[in-house]
Amino acid sequence: MSEARNPKSVRLAVAQTLVREDPRDVEALRESGREVRALMREASAQGARIVHFPEGAICFPSKFVMSVDGPDAVGPADWDRCQWPVLQSELAAVAELARELRLWTVIASVHRLTEPNRPHNSLYVISDRGAVVTRYDERLLSKTKVSYMYSPGVSPVTFEVDGVRFGCLLGMEIHYPELFAEYEKLDVDCVLFSTSGTPGNTAAQAQGHAAVNSYWVSLSGPAQHSATAPSGIVAPNGHWLARCPTDDSPSVAVVNLDDSSEAAADAVTYGRPWRREARAGIYTEQVIDPRSEDRTAAF
């Protein structure tokens, strides 16, 4: 059996926040920023090295609010309606707090492009020095997003914290197992998936992606959906390791991603290396036998 990888460990916090949908509302943007920063402090107090937020943590612009044909019909988004200076100042405050707390922070936001291009729907990765070190742009968007609101991204993104490698996914991408498989090939230890509320059983899908790829999956979503889909972290064996409360409250759940833990050791040490070996061509030498070739051979 394949050798175990070197044990890795990092303390991760996953958050759920109240997702607000009107980027014209200055006070709502400010309140979201205050909420995010309060949860950052809570995560830091619990010893987290990295905190992961949902899609729309500062704002998830409604397709109806943004539509030039709205508010009752969906059409092309008018991004001039967004209070860009306020959004940028809240994100800057988040980055400054990340520096103060020495806390890696992964937070979703709209990423403005040069006009007339539509923005990206993105995840910013802010280091413990308060700098944006990379950004993931959602690639496989919903029909409405790609038709009226956003420009799609083009590539996967990975980054490392204390030797643990992370990958990022966003929005509707929970429905695309090939994206999770892509990150397995890129040797990530954990995928951070942020959503504003995706149709379908995202919790079950997160467990499935974690189990078949033998890595951690962090699912971060809106507090409003916590009664049925609280944010949480799935271990490489497919079991939930921790979940946020189900009472619609903004909160964090904090766990150690530890490859040597009971929840991860077998999957990481044996399951993942064996599947890689199997996919690499161990079955290319097939048996030659008439009874193998004859599909109608009885018993």
GROMACS .gro file of C-alpha atoms in nm:
model
  299
    1MET     CA    1   0.000   0.000   0.000
    2SER     CA    2   0.117   0.353  -0.075
    3GLU     CA    3   0.313   0.546   0.184
    4ALA     CA    4   0.128   0.802   0.396
    5ARG     CA    5   0.188   1.166   0.315
    6ASN     CA    6   0.359   1.385   0.573
    7PRO     CA    7   0.100   1.476   0.839
    8LYS     CA    8  -0.037   1.827   0.803
    9SER     CA    9  -0.245   2.038   1.038
   10VAL     CA   10  -0.403   2.384   1.046
   11ARG     CA   11  -0.694   2.532   1.241
   12LEU     CA   12  -0.981   2.643   1.015
   13ALA     CA   13  -1.294   2.845   1.094
   14VAL     CA   14  -1.597   2.832   0.866
   15ALA     CA   15  -1.850   3.113   0.894
   16GLN     CA   16  -2.215   3.174   0.816
   17THR     CA   17  -2.332   3.534   0.781
   18LEU     CA   18  -2.655   3.715   0.703
   19VAL     CA   19  -2.636   3.768   0.328
   20ARG     CA   20  -2.777   4.101   0.211
   21GLU     CA   21  -2.877   4.161  -0.152
   22ASP     CA   22  -2.886   4.536  -0.222
   23PRO     CA   23  -2.549   4.692  -0.309
   24ARG     CA   24  -2.715   5.036  -0.318
   25ASP     CA   25  -2.781   5.019   0.057
   26VAL     CA   26  -2.482   5.180   0.226
   27GLU     CA   27  -2.585   5.090   0.582
   28ALA     CA   28  -2.646   4.727   0.483
   29LEU     CA   29  -2.295   4.708   0.336
   30ARG     CA   30  -2.152   4.860   0.653
   31GLU     CA   31  -2.347   4.619   0.873
   32SER     CA   32  -2.222   4.322   0.671
   33GLY     CA   33  -1.866   4.444   0.713
   34ARG     CA   34  -1.909   4.479   1.090
   35GLU     CA   35  -2.057   4.130   1.108
   36VAL     CA   36  -1.770   3.978   0.911
   37ARG     CA   37  -1.512   4.147   1.131
   38ALA     CA   38  -1.687   4.035   1.449
   39LEU     CA   39  -1.672   3.675   1.327
   40MET     CA   40  -1.306   3.717   1.236
   41ARG     CA   41  -1.238   3.819   1.595
   42GLU     CA   42  -1.436   3.521   1.722
   43ALA     CA   43  -1.246   3.283   1.494
   44SER     CA   44  -0.916   3.430   1.607
   45ALA     CA   45  -1.015   3.396   1.973
   46GLN     CA   46  -1.073   3.025   1.909
   47GLY     CA   47  -0.726   2.986   1.767
   48ALA     CA   48  -0.807   2.979   1.394
   49ARG     CA   49  -0.530   3.047   1.143
   50ILE     CA   50  -0.776   3.085   0.855
   51VAL     CA   51  -1.142   3.182   0.832
   52HIS     CA   52  -1.374   3.108   0.538
   53PHE     CA   53  -1.683   3.317   0.452
   54PRO     CA   54  -1.988   3.255   0.228
   55GLU     CA   55  -2.071   3.396  -0.112
   56GLY     CA   56  -2.218   3.740  -0.057
   57ALA     CA   57  -2.052   3.793   0.282
   58ILE     CA   58  -2.056   4.171   0.224
   59CYS     CA   59  -2.332   4.167  -0.040
   60PHE     CA   60  -2.480   3.924  -0.292
   61PRO     CA   61  -2.637   4.160  -0.549
   62SER     CA   62  -2.989   4.049  -0.636
   63LYS     CA   63  -3.054   3.985  -1.003
   64PHE     CA   64  -3.376   4.185  -0.964
   65VAL     CA   65  -3.216   4.480  -0.785
   66MET     CA   66  -2.943   4.502  -1.049
   67SER     CA   67  -3.162   4.442  -1.357
   68VAL     CA   68  -3.220   4.731  -1.596
   69ASP     CA   69  -3.558   4.565  -1.659
   70GLY     CA   70  -3.631   4.520  -1.286
   71PRO     CA   71  -3.758   4.498  -1.029
   72ASP     CA   72  -4.001   4.240  -1.168
   73ALA     CA   73  -3.794   4.105  -1.458
   74VAL     CA   74  -3.434   3.991  -1.497
   75GLY     CA   75  -3.222   4.170  -1.752
   76PRO     CA   76  -2.865   4.298  -1.791
   77ALA     CA   77  -2.717   4.419  -1.465
   78ASP     CA   78  -2.651   4.789  -1.414
   79TRP     CA   79  -2.336   4.784  -1.203
   80ASP     CA   80  -2.341   5.161  -1.162
   81ARG     CA   81  -2.603   5.091  -0.895
   82CYS     CA   82  -2.338   4.936  -0.672
   83GLN     CA   83  -2.186   5.154  -0.400
   84TRP     CA   84  -1.834   5.060  -0.503
   85PRO     CA   85  -1.646   5.297  -0.267
   86VAL     CA   86  -1.835   5.160   0.034
   87LEU     CA   87  -1.781   4.798  -0.072
   88GLN     CA   88  -1.411   4.863  -0.124
   89SER     CA   89  -1.374   5.035   0.212
   90GLU     CA   90  -1.538   4.743   0.393
   91LEU     CA   91  -1.309   4.494   0.220
   92ALA     CA   92  -1.009   4.712   0.305
   93ALA     CA   93  -1.115   4.708   0.671
   94VAL     CA   94  -1.141   4.329   0.655
   95ALA     CA   95  -0.787   4.310   0.513
   96GLU     CA   96  -0.654   4.540   0.785
   97LEU     CA   97  -0.814   4.327   1.056
   98ALA     CA   98  -0.667   4.014   0.898
   99ARG     CA   99  -0.326   4.177   0.938
  100GLU     CA  100  -0.394   4.276   1.300
  101LEU     CA  101  -0.520   3.929   1.394
  102ARG     CA  102  -0.262   3.746   1.181
  103LEU     CA  103  -0.558   3.558   1.036
  104TRP     CA  104  -0.583   3.431   0.679
  105THR     CA  105  -0.927   3.535   0.549
  106VAL     CA  106  -1.112   3.399   0.246
  107ILE     CA  107  -1.405   3.624   0.160
  108ALA     CA  108  -1.633   3.647  -0.142
  109SER     CA  109  -1.710   3.970  -0.325
  110VAL     CA  110  -1.782   4.119  -0.664
  111HIS     CA  111  -1.451   4.198  -0.838
  112ARG     CA  112  -1.480   4.498  -1.066
  113LEU     CA  113  -1.326   4.483  -1.415
  114THR     CA  114  -1.255   4.751  -1.671
  115GLU     CA  115  -1.574   4.877  -1.835
  116PRO     CA  116  -1.761   4.760  -2.035
  117ASN     CA  117  -1.669   4.415  -1.902
  118ARG     CA  118  -1.891   4.267  -1.637
  119PRO     CA  119  -1.727   4.196  -1.299
  120HIS     CA  120  -1.619   3.857  -1.170
  121ASN     CA  121  -1.792   3.678  -0.884
  122SER     CA  122  -1.489   3.609  -0.670
  123LEU     CA  123  -1.323   3.479  -0.355
  124TYR     CA  124  -1.039   3.697  -0.225
  125VAL     CA  125  -0.763   3.519  -0.035
  126ILE     CA  126  -0.621   3.767   0.217
  127SER     CA  127  -0.302   3.661   0.395
  128ASP     CA  128  -0.220   3.708   0.762
  129ARG     CA  129  -0.025   4.015   0.652
  130GLY     CA  130  -0.339   4.178   0.517
  131ALA     CA  131  -0.253   4.141   0.148
  132VAL     CA  132  -0.463   3.984  -0.127
  133VAL     CA  133  -0.235   3.699  -0.237
  134THR     CA  134  -0.470   3.546  -0.494
  135ARG     CA  135  -0.831   3.551  -0.611
  136TYR     CA  136  -1.064   3.280  -0.737
  137ASP     CA  137  -1.327   3.376  -0.997
  138GLU     CA  138  -1.634   3.156  -1.035
  139ARG     CA  139  -1.604   2.961  -1.360
  140LEU     CA  140  -1.925   2.760  -1.402
  141LEU     CA  141  -2.193   3.017  -1.333
  142SER     CA  142  -2.570   2.988  -1.329
  143LYS     CA  143  -2.753   3.081  -1.649
  144THR     CA  144  -2.864   3.415  -1.502
  145LYS     CA  145  -2.518   3.502  -1.375
  146VAL     CA  146  -2.341   3.436  -1.702
  147SER     CA  147  -2.619   3.585  -1.917
  148TYR     CA  148  -2.671   3.911  -1.730
  149MET     CA  149  -2.432   3.969  -1.441
  150TYR     CA  150  -2.077   3.833  -1.440
  151SER     CA  151  -1.776   3.744  -1.650
  152PRO     CA  152  -1.667   3.383  -1.584
  153GLY     CA  153  -1.326   3.299  -1.445
  154VAL     CA  154  -1.076   3.081  -1.626
  155SER     CA  155  -0.871   2.871  -1.384
  156PRO     CA  156  -0.852   2.690  -1.050
  157VAL     CA  157  -0.668   2.861  -0.765
  158THR     CA  158  -0.465   2.709  -0.484
  159PHE     CA  159  -0.278   2.857  -0.190
  160GLU     CA  160  -0.106   2.729   0.122
  161VAL     CA  161  -0.130   2.808   0.494
  162ASP     CA  162   0.121   2.639   0.722
  163GLY     CA  163   0.190   2.373   0.460
  164VAL     CA  164  -0.179   2.289   0.406
  165ARG     CA  165  -0.293   2.340   0.046
  166PHE     CA  166  -0.638   2.488  -0.022
  167GLY     CA  167  -0.851   2.515  -0.336
  168CYS     CA  168  -1.149   2.748  -0.392
  169LEU     CA  169  -1.494   2.701  -0.546
  170LEU     CA  170  -1.796   2.926  -0.548
  171GLY     CA  171  -2.166   2.967  -0.624
  172MET     CA  172  -2.315   2.683  -0.828
  173GLU     CA  173  -1.994   2.487  -0.857
  174ILE     CA  174  -2.093   2.230  -0.592
  175HIS     CA  175  -2.283   2.061  -0.880
  176TYR     CA  176  -1.967   1.994  -1.085
  177PRO     CA  177  -1.770   1.695  -0.954
  178GLU     CA  178  -1.505   1.749  -1.220
  179LEU     CA  179  -1.400   2.071  -1.046
  180PHE     CA  180  -1.349   1.887  -0.718
  181ALA     CA  181  -1.160   1.610  -0.901
  182GLU     CA  182  -0.942   1.877  -1.060
  183TYR     CA  183  -0.839   1.999  -0.716
  184GLU     CA  184  -0.756   1.642  -0.609
  185LYS     CA  185  -0.513   1.626  -0.901
  186LEU     CA  186  -0.368   1.958  -0.784
  187ASP     CA  187  -0.295   1.789  -0.450
  188VAL     CA  188  -0.510   2.011  -0.229
  189ASP     CA  189  -0.584   1.909   0.128
  190CYS     CA  190  -0.907   2.110   0.156
  191VAL     CA  191  -1.155   2.276  -0.080
  192LEU     CA  192  -1.325   2.594   0.041
  193PHE     CA  193  -1.672   2.618  -0.117
  194SER     CA  194  -1.876   2.936  -0.067
  195THR     CA  195  -2.241   2.970  -0.161
  196SER     CA  196  -2.526   3.216  -0.119
  197GLY     CA  197  -2.773   2.927  -0.124
  198THR     CA  198  -2.761   2.674  -0.407
  199PRO     CA  199  -3.060   2.460  -0.515
  200GLY     CA  200  -3.016   2.093  -0.435
  201ASN     CA  201  -2.876   1.919  -0.132
  202THR     CA  202  -2.544   2.099  -0.103
  203ALA     CA  203  -2.464   1.938   0.232
  204ALA     CA  204  -2.488   1.586   0.090
  205GLN     CA  205  -2.286   1.687  -0.215
  206ALA     CA  206  -2.014   1.837   0.005
  207GLN     CA  207  -1.991   1.509   0.195
  208GLY     CA  208  -1.971   1.315  -0.128
  209HIS     CA  209  -1.697   1.533  -0.276
  210ALA     CA  210  -1.494   1.503   0.046
  211ALA     CA  211  -1.531   1.125   0.062
  212VAL     CA  212  -1.453   1.044  -0.302
  213ASN     CA  213  -1.150   1.275  -0.307
  214SER     CA  214  -1.030   1.203   0.049
  215TYR     CA  215  -0.983   1.566   0.142
  216TRP     CA  216  -1.153   1.820   0.367
  217VAL     CA  217  -1.440   2.031   0.234
  218SER     CA  218  -1.548   2.354   0.402
  219LEU     CA  219  -1.904   2.458   0.314
  220SER     CA  220  -1.984   2.821   0.394
  221GLY     CA  221  -2.336   2.955   0.334
  222PRO     CA  222  -2.588   3.214   0.454
  223ALA     CA  223  -2.708   3.218   0.812
  224GLN     CA  224  -3.062   3.249   0.670
  225HIS     CA  225  -3.034   2.890   0.542
  226SER     CA  226  -2.882   2.741   0.854
  227ALA     CA  227  -3.199   2.559   0.960
  228THR     CA  228  -3.150   2.318   0.670
  229ALA     CA  229  -2.791   2.384   0.555
  230PRO     CA  230  -2.566   2.523   0.828
  231SER     CA  231  -2.207   2.599   0.740
  232GLY     CA  232  -1.965   2.325   0.834
  233ILE     CA  233  -1.652   2.125   0.764
  234VAL     CA  234  -1.650   1.771   0.624
  235ALA     CA  235  -1.360   1.537   0.702
  236PRO     CA  236  -1.189   1.326   0.432
  237ASN     CA  237  -1.396   1.027   0.543
  238GLY     CA  238  -1.715   1.212   0.442
  239HIS     CA  239  -1.838   1.279   0.797
  240TRP     CA  240  -1.924   1.623   0.932
  241LEU     CA  241  -1.657   1.729   1.177
  242ALA     CA  242  -1.825   2.052   1.289
  243ARG     CA  243  -2.126   2.264   1.189
  244CYS     CA  244  -2.255   2.608   1.280
  245PRO     CA  245  -2.580   2.652   1.478
  246THR     CA  246  -2.913   2.606   1.297
  247ASP     CA  247  -3.079   2.915   1.449
  248ASP     CA  248  -3.011   3.163   1.163
  249SER     CA  249  -2.738   3.332   1.366
  250PRO     CA  250  -2.408   3.461   1.226
  251SER     CA  251  -2.147   3.227   1.369
  252VAL     CA  252  -1.831   3.025   1.315
  253ALA     CA  253  -1.733   2.662   1.363
  254VAL     CA  254  -1.364   2.596   1.424
  255VAL     CA  255  -1.174   2.269   1.382
  256ASN     CA  256  -0.824   2.135   1.328
  257LEU     CA  257  -0.764   1.996   0.981
  258ASP     CA  258  -0.530   1.721   1.095
  259ASP     CA  259  -0.427   1.446   0.854
  260SER     CA  260  -0.334   1.219   1.144
  261SER     CA  261  -0.673   1.247   1.314
  262GLU     CA  262  -0.917   0.957   1.329
  263ALA     CA  263  -1.148   1.139   1.086
  264ALA     CA  264  -0.878   1.166   0.821
  265ALA     CA  265  -0.598   0.915   0.868
  266ASP     CA  266  -0.736   0.615   0.675
  267ALA     CA  267  -0.874   0.821   0.388
  268VAL     CA  268  -0.556   1.025   0.349
  269THR     CA  269  -0.309   0.743   0.413
  270TYR     CA  270  -0.475   0.465   0.212
  271GLY     CA  271  -0.784   0.573   0.020
  272ARG     CA  272  -0.646   0.868  -0.173
  273PRO     CA  273  -0.308   0.710  -0.268
  274TRP     CA  274  -0.476   0.388  -0.380
  275ARG     CA  275  -0.726   0.565  -0.605
  276ARG     CA  276  -0.438   0.757  -0.762
  277GLU     CA  277  -0.253   0.431  -0.822
  278ALA     CA  278  -0.562   0.270  -0.974
  279ARG     CA  279  -0.622   0.566  -1.207
  280ALA     CA  280  -0.258   0.565  -1.314
  281GLY     CA  281  -0.302   0.241  -1.507
  282ILE     CA  282  -0.260  -0.048  -1.266
  283TYR     CA  283  -0.543  -0.229  -1.450
  284THR     CA  284  -0.397  -0.202  -1.801
  285GLU     CA  285  -0.292  -0.570  -1.809
  286GLN     CA  286  -0.629  -0.738  -1.851
  287VAL     CA  287  -0.679  -1.112  -1.825
  288ILE     CA  288  -0.705  -1.302  -2.155
  289ASP     CA  289  -0.970  -1.570  -2.119
  290PRO     CA  290  -1.262  -1.674  -2.345
  291ARG     CA  291  -1.490  -1.685  -2.043
  292SER     CA  292  -1.401  -1.325  -1.972
  293GLU     CA  293  -1.469  -1.213  -2.330
  294ASP     CA  294  -1.798  -1.403  -2.369
  295ARG     CA  295  -2.064  -1.187  -2.206
  296THR     CA  296  -2.324  -1.463  -2.243
  297ALA     CA  297  -2.122  -1.732  -2.067
  298ALA     CA  298  -2.345  -1.885  -1.802
  299PHE     CA  299  -2.219  -1.943  -1.451
   0.00000   0.00000   0.00000
